[in-house]
């Protein structure tokens, strides 16, 4: 790009080789500057997460940062050397070898410097069902905390049932809105769009009251229904978009062959929109897994706690000082989200509504 | 006996559209109506209604001395976070990562998505620990390493903490939208600008920004709304404190209802948010591709 800019007209004969070399240098400098900016700008995010991770595997009562600093002391220079290799050497076999050597050195250093401090002691909440009592023994406050697996099970149940509801309901509605004309279709779609942009969080007081009146307060069902409903406008639009992209000829030919409308939907069209169903499913699952405000408001009993409430009360009530175990719980809670997001990013980015990703 | 075409059509509509309509009516429409109704009652901690009153609105307009301060806090919080992070830094991230090779750009975008991927409780926990005033706080450890005195951001600069914490999450939304917008700008525009002698910044100013102005306004509006109504991270990190220093309007509504038990007054306050929400939602409408959305279905066989 800069090569073109540098080729501005000049009176004297131009030394093209020098111009090209200069613009190459300038371009490299710009790239380096941008990388530097991004690395520095991302440190406030990366370092705390790295801290959480290292403390979970190395801390002993208290937030030790020794392992974090050592890890950073190895990783940051490695990163700098790596970018120098990438930018400085031409791509090819020697570069690849240099990269591999760098990787080997980095890993060895990491292991040597942090290895002796690593242990799994902070993860004992996984196999000790009465971890809260064990920790509180000293302070002597009797407060029955559920096992982490109860909370894990609740979160899993909440997320997967809610996901199923969202998938089924929005697939049905998306198909109908995509294929059928009915009086009021345009206003239905318009209404959905307004609901999609409408902030449901403002309705938390009346939702709480409604749940109280119908007797669903303090049940997982209430949270499942609420979160599923709030996800719906978005999910329906995504599904409608996927159905719109399926050519109607395949349905047509199925029906000419004697299939009914519903058979054609089930056996012919549905397999075509699997990616869409997967995408909204993952999205709904993650939403349910992460939910905090609604579960905090609608669930009260400890037996109903989800992972978010469990982690919150654990660090608030029981072990404010055992940072190391809270870190391990944090890693335990955050890992499924991050893994699922990263593994399915491909599908998630396919969701668009009206040209605007939601 | 098989049902006639009309009956079957009705049945189809009930089967396909019924569940969605029911859920949406129950959790969007009904709550709005309940909210309006409750705002005119005296519902308190016992959740009983003993009479109708307009006292809540009188209190909102004149009696609540705290309210003005809360609204000021909200304004500062929303404007700062929006301008610096959700739009500003989101745009910078999109511009920088699209200027780099695809793989590195994607890596840094993934890093910035990390706060959005993590459950709010974990993210808030990290912030609490980073700015902890004790020697254990990560920030204070780093400062001590540099020979600087320890700070207590949560007491001394609580607004900074909540703007940063929310901004780090908010930046990724703009980043994603701006990235795909920048990618879809026709390549020849950049080449033409280069030939005309434009430098990097001039290209951003004269080519990129005008091309993505639609997305810029969309993100501004959408994120202003979501900053205005969300209080999750503030609630978790500072709990609106110290005193009322970081209590934004949405958090104030929540606390009035669920902590002080003033459900009716909370509903009256929430009505303000609901109205702003509906107005913004109507505005946002214009950003969706309505024509493509409302085109008549291509097949109608019963």
XYZ file of C-alpha atoms in Angstrom:
660
model
C 0.000 0.000 0.000
C 2.742 2.433 0.976
C 4.604 1.552 -2.190
C 1.903 3.269 -4.210
C 1.960 6.340 -2.014
C 5.708 6.650 -2.235
C 5.562 6.632 -5.998
C 4.416 10.235 -6.172
C 5.629 12.100 -9.240
C 9.046 13.703 -8.912
C 11.115 15.722 -11.307
C 14.514 14.074 -10.904
C 15.067 10.474 -12.024
C 13.918 8.274 -9.194
C 15.981 5.604 -7.534
C 13.169 3.081 -7.429
C 15.034 0.531 -5.379
C 15.640 3.069 -2.623
C 12.045 4.260 -2.638
C 10.820 0.697 -2.363
C 13.252 -0.115 0.432
C 12.239 2.981 2.355
C 8.575 2.228 2.055
C 9.192 -1.368 3.130
C 10.975 -0.145 6.256
C 8.236 2.297 6.997
C 5.624 -0.356 6.589
C 7.459 -2.698 8.924
C 7.789 0.058 11.507
C 4.055 0.773 11.309
C 3.212 -2.889 11.742
C 5.537 -3.140 14.723
C 3.923 -0.061 16.240
C 0.458 -1.529 15.800
C 1.525 -4.812 17.388
C 3.070 -2.937 20.299
C -0.133 -0.987 20.787
C -2.289 -4.109 20.706
C -0.057 -6.070 23.075
C 0.138 -3.237 25.597
C -3.557 -2.504 25.255
C -4.493 -6.136 25.787
C -2.337 -6.647 28.883
C -5.010 -5.309 31.288
C -7.238 -8.127 30.063
C -4.709 -10.903 29.613
C -2.805 -10.453 32.877
C -5.803 -10.765 35.257
C -7.018 -13.891 33.441
C -3.544 -15.364 33.520
C -3.411 -14.501 37.220
C -6.688 -16.315 37.885
C -5.347 -19.330 36.064
C -1.946 -19.444 37.747
C -3.369 -18.867 41.231
C -5.868 -21.684 40.705
C -3.018 -24.113 40.118
C -0.378 -22.721 42.452
C -1.822 -20.486 45.182
C -1.846 -21.551 48.824
C -4.145 -19.451 51.019
C -3.771 -15.989 49.603
C -3.327 -14.595 46.166
C 0.230 -15.475 45.323
C 1.506 -13.642 42.288
C 4.939 -15.231 42.131
C 3.938 -17.713 39.446
C 2.189 -14.980 37.479
C 5.272 -12.749 37.335
C 7.511 -15.661 36.429
C 5.119 -16.745 33.679
C 4.990 -13.215 32.321
C 8.773 -12.885 32.552
C 9.043 -15.878 30.237
C 6.092 -15.239 27.946
C 6.582 -11.554 27.151
C 10.194 -11.804 25.888
C 9.195 -14.938 23.990
C 6.405 -12.988 22.320
C 8.755 -10.168 21.362
C 11.341 -12.574 19.933
C 8.601 -14.398 18.072
C 7.339 -11.215 16.415
C 10.913 -10.289 15.468
C 11.303 -13.720 13.863
C 7.995 -13.383 12.055
C 8.705 -9.890 10.768
C 12.452 -10.168 10.289
C 12.976 -13.497 8.579
C 11.434 -14.474 5.269
C 8.853 -17.256 5.572
C 10.360 -20.685 4.985
C 12.021 -23.634 6.655
C 14.596 -21.743 8.771
C 11.884 -19.498 10.194
C 9.757 -22.500 11.074
C 12.743 -24.099 12.826
C 13.509 -20.922 14.744
C 9.901 -20.758 15.884
C 9.981 -24.360 17.077
C 13.224 -23.758 18.968
C 11.695 -20.690 20.621
C 8.631 -22.706 21.630
C 10.802 -25.458 23.143
C 12.927 -22.969 25.107
C 9.836 -21.135 26.373
C 8.128 -24.299 27.559
C 11.278 -25.578 29.298
C 11.784 -22.270 31.063
C 8.143 -22.146 32.124
C 8.279 -25.638 33.524
C 11.556 -25.037 35.327
C 10.463 -21.749 36.889
C 6.869 -22.545 37.828
C 6.783 -26.352 37.918
C 7.736 -26.774 41.614
C 4.912 -24.427 42.650
C 2.119 -26.191 40.805
C -0.361 -28.372 42.685
C -4.003 -29.408 42.546
C -4.845 -28.740 46.173
C -7.148 -25.837 45.333
C -9.381 -28.151 43.349
C -10.381 -30.206 46.380
C -13.834 -28.595 46.281
C -14.502 -30.958 43.388
C -14.269 -34.092 45.537
C -15.099 -32.692 48.959
C -18.900 -32.170 49.049
C -18.767 -30.284 52.353
C -16.030 -27.888 51.440
C -17.846 -24.916 52.965
C -18.154 -26.630 56.342
C -14.545 -27.712 56.238
C -13.459 -24.130 55.595
C -15.862 -22.592 58.047
C -14.899 -24.952 60.830
C -12.634 -22.285 62.228
C -15.139 -19.454 62.184
C -17.866 -21.777 63.426
C -20.781 -20.305 61.496
C -23.245 -23.063 60.714
C -24.608 -22.472 57.231
C -25.339 -25.404 54.985
C -23.772 -24.859 51.586
C -24.583 -27.240 48.746
C -21.884 -29.192 46.969
C -20.414 -27.621 43.870
C -21.923 -30.435 41.832
C -25.441 -29.425 42.897
C -24.801 -25.959 41.511
C -23.121 -27.412 38.446
C -26.113 -29.690 37.832
C -28.550 -26.816 38.262
C -26.628 -24.642 35.826
C -26.412 -27.460 33.321
C -30.134 -28.195 33.651
C -31.057 -24.523 33.383
C -28.861 -23.994 30.342
C -29.850 -27.132 28.437
C -33.613 -27.019 29.041
C -33.670 -23.328 28.193
C -31.638 -24.089 25.062
C -34.120 -26.784 24.001
C -37.073 -24.464 24.509
C -35.405 -21.716 22.472
C -34.479 -24.073 19.636
C -37.915 -25.696 19.325
C -40.003 -22.547 19.694
C -37.886 -20.319 17.473
C -37.516 -22.966 14.756
C -41.288 -23.393 14.536
C -41.915 -19.655 14.546
C -39.049 -18.920 12.160
C -40.364 -21.425 9.636
C -43.883 -20.071 9.776
C -42.751 -16.475 9.437
C -40.479 -17.376 6.549
C -42.943 -19.425 4.521
C -46.507 -18.433 5.317
C -48.374 -15.281 4.543
C -51.013 -14.375 7.068
C -52.859 -11.227 8.032
C -50.680 -9.249 10.415
C -47.418 -10.884 9.355
C -45.701 -7.558 8.741
C -46.725 -6.159 12.104
C -45.730 -9.392 13.834
C -42.224 -9.075 12.384
C -42.069 -5.407 13.252
C -43.161 -6.157 16.798
C -40.462 -8.818 17.090
C -37.819 -6.347 15.984
C -38.890 -3.839 18.597
C -38.820 -6.583 21.231
C -35.347 -7.597 20.095
C -34.014 -4.122 20.766
C -36.133 -3.615 23.856
C -34.149 -3.972 27.119
C -35.880 -6.740 29.048
C -33.834 -5.982 32.145
C -36.181 -3.077 32.862
C -39.025 -5.548 33.391
C -37.408 -7.403 36.260
C -39.803 -6.072 38.930
C -43.043 -7.115 37.173
C -41.472 -10.450 36.149
C -40.622 -11.107 39.790
C -44.195 -10.234 40.803
C -45.741 -12.416 38.077
C -43.640 -15.358 39.204
C -44.645 -14.722 42.790
C -48.330 -14.671 41.863
C -48.278 -17.901 39.864
C -46.183 -19.608 42.528
C -43.115 -20.239 40.378
C -40.775 -18.125 42.462
C -37.698 -20.003 43.612
C -37.967 -22.691 40.937
C -35.598 -23.304 38.047
C -38.673 -23.368 35.786
C -39.213 -19.648 36.291
C -35.677 -18.746 35.241
C -35.810 -21.139 32.294
C -39.042 -19.605 30.994
C -37.898 -16.016 31.502
C -34.499 -16.378 29.853
C -35.928 -18.437 26.993
C -38.556 -15.785 26.319
C -35.971 -13.011 26.362
C -33.803 -14.905 23.865
C -36.715 -15.560 21.526
C -36.958 -12.380 19.407
C -33.318 -12.694 18.412
C -33.481 -16.471 17.882
C -36.623 -16.251 15.750
C -34.986 -13.705 13.468
C -31.900 -15.830 13.065
C -33.990 -18.902 12.246
C -36.189 -16.961 9.832
C -33.033 -15.840 8.061
C -31.823 -19.424 7.739
C -35.207 -20.608 6.433
C -35.269 -17.715 3.958
C -32.010 -19.015 2.527
C -33.417 -22.496 1.837
C -34.781 -22.598 -1.725
C -38.460 -23.344 -1.649
C -38.196 -25.655 -4.642
C -37.052 -28.546 -2.463
C -40.177 -28.241 -0.348
C -42.252 -27.900 -3.461
C -40.873 -31.064 -4.993
C -41.398 -32.966 -1.754
C -45.008 -31.929 -1.749
C -45.459 -32.814 -5.396
C -44.215 -36.251 -4.421
C -47.070 -36.479 -1.957
C -45.567 -35.238 1.305
C -47.701 -33.074 3.518
C -46.606 -29.611 4.527
C -45.557 -30.786 7.968
C -43.701 -33.818 6.572
C -41.833 -31.582 4.170
C -40.904 -29.299 7.056
C -39.712 -32.119 9.283
C -37.826 -34.265 6.801
C -36.752 -31.928 4.032
C -36.344 -28.366 5.298
C -35.274 -28.959 8.888
C -32.020 -30.760 7.981
C -31.100 -27.726 5.841
C -31.118 -25.328 8.784
C -29.133 -27.464 11.225
C -26.368 -24.863 11.410
C -28.864 -22.200 12.423
C -30.372 -24.389 15.117
C -26.900 -25.207 16.389
C -25.925 -21.532 16.480
C -28.944 -20.304 18.422
C -28.686 -23.381 20.639
C -25.108 -22.609 21.638
C -25.972 -18.987 22.144
C -28.927 -19.849 24.371
C -26.882 -22.392 26.311
C -24.134 -19.893 27.059
C -26.684 -17.296 28.070
C -28.245 -19.722 30.537
C -24.869 -20.857 31.848
C -23.739 -17.295 32.554
C -26.984 -15.830 33.854
C -26.707 -13.950 37.115
C -29.239 -11.137 37.593
C -32.377 -13.180 37.002
C -31.212 -16.199 39.006
C -30.163 -13.909 41.849
C -33.611 -12.320 41.824
C -35.813 -15.349 41.203
C -33.955 -18.117 43.071
C -33.594 -18.026 46.826
C -33.102 -21.557 48.179
C -29.509 -22.759 48.341
C -30.522 -26.085 46.797
C -31.505 -24.156 43.659
C -28.250 -22.269 43.331
C -26.594 -22.160 39.949
C -22.855 -21.841 39.415
C -22.994 -18.043 39.366
C -24.732 -17.873 42.739
C -22.497 -20.565 44.164
C -19.329 -18.729 43.196
C -20.725 -15.408 44.357
C -21.745 -16.601 47.827
C -18.661 -18.732 48.247
C -16.377 -15.751 47.850
C -18.723 -13.418 49.686
C -19.622 -15.600 52.648
C -17.386 -18.521 53.155
C -13.898 -18.062 51.954
C -13.165 -14.467 51.349
C -9.553 -15.170 52.202
C -8.917 -18.404 50.365
C -8.350 -16.640 47.051
C -6.687 -19.732 45.667
C -9.739 -21.951 45.894
C -12.081 -19.225 44.668
C -9.745 -18.893 41.670
C -10.011 -22.607 41.007
C -13.804 -22.344 41.168
C -13.668 -19.375 38.822
C -11.607 -21.360 36.329
C -13.983 -24.305 36.730
C -16.935 -22.008 35.949
C -15.387 -19.957 33.137
C -13.726 -22.790 31.237
C -16.875 -24.353 29.687
C -17.940 -20.926 28.392
C -14.607 -20.077 26.816
C -14.137 -23.537 25.293
C -17.644 -23.561 23.842
C -17.302 -20.033 22.451
C -13.951 -20.738 20.859
C -14.928 -24.110 19.440
C -18.134 -22.838 17.870
C -17.133 -19.341 16.838
C -17.539 -20.480 13.244
C -21.257 -21.095 13.744
C -21.900 -18.108 15.967
C -20.590 -15.676 13.390
C -23.082 -16.969 10.836
C -25.944 -15.436 12.721
C -27.055 -12.191 11.200
C -30.295 -10.332 11.264
C -30.995 -7.910 8.515
C -27.305 -7.365 7.897
C -26.583 -6.407 11.507
C -24.994 -8.931 13.802
C -26.815 -8.988 17.098
C -62.805 -36.835 8.515
C -59.985 -34.557 7.457
C -60.122 -30.912 8.480
C -60.832 -28.380 5.790
C -58.046 -26.210 4.409
C -59.046 -23.226 6.524
C -59.152 -25.208 9.758
C -55.826 -26.798 8.958
C -54.309 -23.438 8.251
C -55.487 -22.202 11.636
C -54.096 -25.305 13.296
C -50.767 -24.791 11.550
C -50.559 -21.242 12.785
C -51.345 -22.341 16.330
C -48.759 -25.107 16.153
C -45.941 -23.059 14.651
C -46.530 -19.581 15.992
C -48.468 -20.347 19.158
C -45.633 -21.205 21.564
C -43.561 -18.186 20.558
C -46.516 -15.827 20.820
C -47.465 -17.201 24.222
C -43.975 -16.837 25.684
C -43.516 -13.349 24.265
C -46.901 -12.229 25.573
C -46.189 -13.665 29.017
C -42.737 -12.194 29.465
C -42.794 -8.965 27.482
C -46.360 -7.764 27.139
C -47.742 -8.847 30.507
C -44.803 -7.431 32.504
C -45.132 -4.055 30.793
C -48.816 -3.918 31.744
C -48.131 -5.142 35.284
C -45.365 -2.579 35.631
C -47.697 0.263 34.643
C -50.403 -0.970 37.000
C -48.077 -1.453 39.967
C -46.624 2.012 39.528
C -50.013 3.419 40.567
C -50.269 1.361 43.760
C -48.664 1.384 47.172
C -47.150 -2.099 47.017
C -44.513 -2.556 49.688
C -42.397 -5.296 51.145
C -45.354 -7.613 51.819
C -46.315 -7.525 48.100
C -49.871 -6.539 49.020
C -51.807 -3.806 47.255
C -54.081 -1.803 49.509
C -54.977 1.105 47.298
C -54.350 3.152 44.190
C -52.205 6.251 44.393
C -50.128 8.635 42.329
C -47.805 9.265 45.226
C -44.943 7.415 43.532
C -44.870 9.891 40.692
C -45.097 12.860 43.023
C -42.147 11.441 44.929
C -40.231 10.890 41.703
C -40.771 14.444 40.519
C -40.260 16.292 43.770
C -39.696 14.185 46.839
C -36.673 12.030 46.041
C -33.584 14.087 46.772
C -31.308 11.214 45.823
C -32.732 10.904 42.310
C -31.029 13.913 40.736
C -27.610 12.740 41.861
C -28.314 9.256 40.545
C -29.289 10.656 37.159
C -26.108 12.724 37.032
C -24.041 9.630 37.817
C -25.860 7.709 35.097
C -25.189 10.414 32.536
C -21.475 10.555 33.320
C -21.191 6.765 33.351
C -23.057 6.180 30.081
C -21.379 8.983 28.144
C -17.847 8.174 29.310
C -18.125 4.437 28.728
C -19.818 4.891 25.376
C -17.449 7.490 23.984
C -14.174 6.068 25.284
C -14.752 2.355 24.962
C -17.897 1.114 23.245
C -17.423 3.353 20.226
C -13.922 4.849 20.527
C -11.824 1.907 21.548
C -14.034 -0.527 19.625
C -13.294 1.474 16.490
C -9.564 1.632 17.218
C -9.456 -2.130 17.767
C -11.339 -2.782 14.545
C -9.065 -0.451 12.537
C -5.856 -1.857 13.983
C -6.777 -5.535 13.792
C -7.977 -5.236 10.204
C -4.704 -3.535 9.250
C -2.735 -6.550 10.501
C -2.457 -10.014 8.960
C -5.672 -11.979 9.399
C -4.414 -14.498 11.975
C -2.887 -11.963 14.381
C -5.907 -9.697 14.029
C -8.217 -12.579 14.902
C -6.064 -13.426 17.934
C -6.304 -9.947 19.421
C -10.021 -9.784 18.715
C -10.396 -13.073 20.591
C -8.515 -11.583 23.551
C -10.935 -8.678 23.651
C -13.863 -11.061 23.482
C -12.622 -12.842 26.611
C -14.464 -10.548 29.081
C -17.661 -11.019 27.093
C -17.223 -14.795 27.092
C -16.734 -15.086 30.826
C -19.695 -15.261 33.180
C -20.285 -11.909 34.866
C -19.506 -13.211 38.342
C -16.025 -14.361 37.309
C -15.285 -11.133 35.468
C -16.424 -9.043 38.416
C -14.350 -11.197 40.748
C -11.257 -10.439 38.690
C -11.881 -6.713 38.893
C -12.499 -6.883 42.615
C -9.169 -8.599 43.104
C -7.238 -6.428 40.680
C -8.264 -3.179 42.379
C -8.308 -4.620 45.906
C -6.852 -2.003 48.267
C -4.763 -4.592 50.147
C -1.232 -5.597 49.241
C -2.704 -8.646 47.522
C -4.410 -6.537 44.837
C -2.781 -7.104 41.487
C -2.642 -3.404 40.687
C -0.991 -2.600 43.996
C 1.529 -5.397 43.517
C 2.434 -4.003 40.126
C 2.680 -0.492 41.591
C 4.822 -1.737 44.440
C 7.087 -3.406 41.918
C 7.510 -0.044 40.207
C 8.164 1.639 43.564
C 4.877 3.533 43.639
C 2.525 3.870 46.625
C -0.567 1.675 46.865
C -3.916 3.010 45.685
C -7.524 2.267 46.577
C -9.378 2.833 43.328
C -12.680 1.461 44.581
C -12.935 4.183 47.238
C -11.074 7.013 45.536
C -12.089 6.651 41.893
C -15.101 4.302 41.807
C -16.420 5.845 38.592
C -13.146 5.037 36.852
C -13.442 1.406 37.956
C -16.952 0.909 36.623
C -16.223 2.742 33.364
C -13.143 0.581 32.772
C -14.854 -2.655 33.806
C -17.859 -2.057 31.568
C -15.770 -0.540 28.799
C -13.536 -3.599 28.469
C -16.656 -5.634 27.775
C -18.390 -3.029 25.678
C -15.468 -2.448 23.313
C -15.851 -5.922 21.787
C -19.374 -5.291 20.481
C -18.288 -2.268 18.444
C -15.101 -4.072 17.445
C -17.009 -6.992 15.897
C -19.499 -4.822 14.019
C -16.909 -2.322 12.804
C -14.580 -5.121 11.709
C -17.155 -6.694 9.448
C -18.154 -3.243 8.189
C -14.557 -2.327 7.337
C -14.080 -5.660 5.583
C -17.051 -5.007 3.342
C -15.726 -1.665 2.073
C -14.804 -2.134 -1.595
C -11.021 -2.469 -1.941
C -10.821 -0.088 -4.884
C -11.735 2.884 -2.704
C -8.556 2.404 -0.696
C -6.469 2.017 -3.847
C -7.986 5.172 -5.316
C -7.191 7.102 -2.155
C -3.598 5.824 -2.205
C -3.145 6.890 -5.793
C -4.421 10.315 -4.840
C -1.639 10.475 -2.263
C -3.599 9.900 0.928
C -1.724 8.594 3.990
C -3.013 6.079 6.508
C -4.840 8.553 8.749
C -6.301 10.472 5.820
C -7.689 7.213 4.436
C -9.310 6.400 7.770
C -10.817 9.872 7.991
C -11.970 10.278 4.395
C -12.724 6.720 3.295
C -13.224 4.302 6.180
C -15.230 6.439 8.588
C -17.732 7.766 6.037
C -18.235 4.219 4.760
C -19.084 2.852 8.215
C -21.085 5.790 9.547
C -24.256 3.694 9.542
C -22.642 1.152 11.844
C -21.193 3.933 13.980
C -24.620 5.354 14.703
C -26.101 1.906 15.185
C -23.478 0.922 17.756
C -23.755 4.265 19.548
C -27.501 4.024 19.884
C -27.647 0.323 20.721
C -24.872 0.493 23.277
C -26.181 3.694 24.856
C -29.404 1.835 25.510
C -27.736 -1.241 26.926
C -25.424 0.819 29.141
C -28.420 2.737 30.404
C -30.387 -0.323 31.484
C -27.676 -2.742 32.594
C -26.311 -2.695 36.103
C -24.974 -6.218 36.506
C -21.261 -5.432 36.682
C -21.676 -2.299 38.785
C -23.806 -4.268 41.196
C -21.173 -6.989 41.444
C -18.070 -4.804 41.603
C -18.931 -1.700 43.643
C -22.535 -2.431 44.654
C -23.298 1.176 43.776
C -20.905 2.461 46.393
C -19.126 3.985 48.100
C -22.275 5.676 49.410
C -24.253 6.383 46.205
C -21.253 7.320 44.065
C -21.706 4.632 41.423
C -25.431 3.964 41.776
C -26.746 4.361 38.246
C -30.445 4.699 37.537
C -31.070 1.034 36.676
C -29.314 -0.132 39.847
C -31.249 2.443 41.879
C -34.520 1.030 40.522
C -33.463 -2.492 41.439
C -32.324 -1.561 44.930
C -35.450 0.434 45.692
C -37.587 -2.568 44.784
C -35.626 -5.559 46.004
C -33.549 -4.144 48.835
C -35.844 -1.500 50.288
C -39.016 -3.396 49.390
C -40.550 -0.359 47.655
C -41.895 -2.321 44.705
C -44.403 0.296 43.634
C -41.871 3.120 43.675
C -39.399 0.888 41.835
C -42.007 0.180 39.164
C -42.715 3.891 38.776
C -38.998 4.580 38.339
C -38.667 1.653 35.923
C -41.431 3.147 33.815
C -38.992 5.888 32.841
C -36.517 3.256 31.642
C -39.248 1.327 29.835
C -40.280 4.436 27.917
C -36.680 5.266 26.988
C -36.231 1.617 25.996
C -39.261 1.574 23.707
C -38.285 4.894 22.123
C -34.747 3.711 21.400
C -36.021 0.366 20.116
C -38.282 2.210 17.685
C -35.337 4.325 16.553
C -33.142 1.255 16.116
C -35.690 -0.153 13.757
C -34.429 2.049 11.019
C -31.127 0.236 11.125
C -32.517 -3.125 10.168
C -33.043 -4.029 6.583
C -36.810 -3.762 6.728
C -37.469 -4.400 3.076
C -35.676 -7.725 3.027
C -37.348 -8.644 6.255
C -40.886 -7.872 5.219
C -40.805 -9.241 1.706
C -43.709 -11.544 1.093
C -42.997 -15.233 1.536
C -42.273 -16.965 -1.736
C -44.314 -20.033 -1.071
C -47.825 -20.397 0.203
C -49.267 -23.860 -0.219
C -51.697 -25.380 2.174
